[in-house]
Steps between C-alpha positions, in 0.01 A plus 500: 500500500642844402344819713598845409354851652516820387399727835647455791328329807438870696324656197306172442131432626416124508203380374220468763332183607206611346633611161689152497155309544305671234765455275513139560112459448462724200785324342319131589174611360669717176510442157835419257628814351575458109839624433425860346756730651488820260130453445334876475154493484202674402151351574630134414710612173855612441490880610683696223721732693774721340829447533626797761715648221139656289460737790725751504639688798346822423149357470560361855591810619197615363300283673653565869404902433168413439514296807643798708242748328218276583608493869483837518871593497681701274810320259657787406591614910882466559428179722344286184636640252728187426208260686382375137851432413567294855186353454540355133834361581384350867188254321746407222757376746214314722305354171863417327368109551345538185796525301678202630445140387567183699792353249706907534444412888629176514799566242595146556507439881361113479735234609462121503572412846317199560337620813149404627462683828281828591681802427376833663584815463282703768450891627547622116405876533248563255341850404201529240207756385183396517277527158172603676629851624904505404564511893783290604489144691832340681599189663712203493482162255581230597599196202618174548495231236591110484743487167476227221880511539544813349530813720487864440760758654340634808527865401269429165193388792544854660506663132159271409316714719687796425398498145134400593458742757599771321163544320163622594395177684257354706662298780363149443610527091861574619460254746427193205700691204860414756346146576413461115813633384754295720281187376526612147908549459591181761219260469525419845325243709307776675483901569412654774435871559422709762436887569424743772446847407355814681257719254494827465187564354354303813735740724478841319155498414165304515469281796820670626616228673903523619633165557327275312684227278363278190674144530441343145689154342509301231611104543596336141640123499554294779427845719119415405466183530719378782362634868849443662727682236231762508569522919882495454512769305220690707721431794813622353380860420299542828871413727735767558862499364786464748778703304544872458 
């Protein structure tokens, strides 16, 4: 078994009791997941979204003045005069996802190793907008997998959800789109995928509720069907590291 984490054990926040049981029964009583990790769609059909490039900067910038006019502020006062600018540059840095592919990702990093035990790479850091009101979500992801003898380097896991979470998202698409894309470049015996992120469009606005978390997964493989693998690797993300 190969564990990695990416936060150290005073920053982290174990999963509670709770969160681990309704994990393990919504996993028991879910549903296989087709492998479809760049799926985009649009009422059941392929959406047809343009590639980033067909927007230019300016009419971004156009955009975010409207947006400050229709708050009632004023774009040309010496504090926002460079907002649109800022603005533009900010979503295409935290929507750049769309632009990269699995295979550019990857750039090679699968090797033959002939190993069969979980590997888990846990506490990934993981920042995303969501698509219902472009207000950010963040959390940690936690991925494990049980490799058909080929492995991936671990860095490429934490850049999976890099590249997926750096789109508008909902958090239970990024959630399967990690699971569905380890599955789809390793062909593992199972995936398993889970995230804990704090909302802000739950904390900012709406209910207005500070402290809540949303604790989705996604179990592929051997992670669906077997209860005990499902428990070891439920285990192993709820205990604490002992180093650093």
């Amino acid at each position: 078994m190969t564990i990695a984490s990416s936060a150290d054990s005073n920053g982290s926040n174990s999963l509670s009791t709770d969160s681990m049981k309704l994990l393990q029964t919504a996993e028991n009583n879910s549903l296989r997941i087709p492998t479809r990790p760049d799926r985009n769609s649009s009422h059941g059909q392929e959406s047809n979204v343009p590639v980033p490039s067909e927007v230019g900067q300016e009419e971004m910038m156009e955009a975010v003045r409207t947006l400050l006019l229709g708050v009632g502020e004023d774009p040309e006062r010496e504090g926002l005069l460079k907002t649109p600018k800022r603005v533009a540059e900010a979503m295409r840095f935290l929507t750049s996802g769309y632009t990269q592919s699995l295979e550019e990702l990857l750039n090679g990093a699968i090797f033959d190793e002939g190993h069969n035990e979980m590997v888990l790479v846990r506490d990934i850091s993981v920042f995303s907008m969501c698509e219902h009101h472009m207000l950010p979500f963040m959390g940690r992801v936690h991925v494990a997998y049980i490799p058909n003898q080929k492995v991936v380097g671990l860095s490429k896991l934490a850049r999976i959800v890099e590249m997926y979470s750096r789109r508008l998202q909902v958090q239970e698409r990024l959630t399967r789109q990690v699971a569905e894309a380890v599955q789809t470049i390793l062909e593992p015996q199972g995936v398993a995928v889970v995230m804990e992120a704090s909302h802000m469009c739950m904390t900012m606005r709406g209910v207005q509720k500070p402290g809540a978390w949303t604790v989705t997964s996604a179990m592929l493989g051997v992670f669906q069907d077997e209860q005990k693998t499902r428990e070891e690797f439920l285990n192993l993300i709820r205990h604490q590291p002992a180093f650093f």
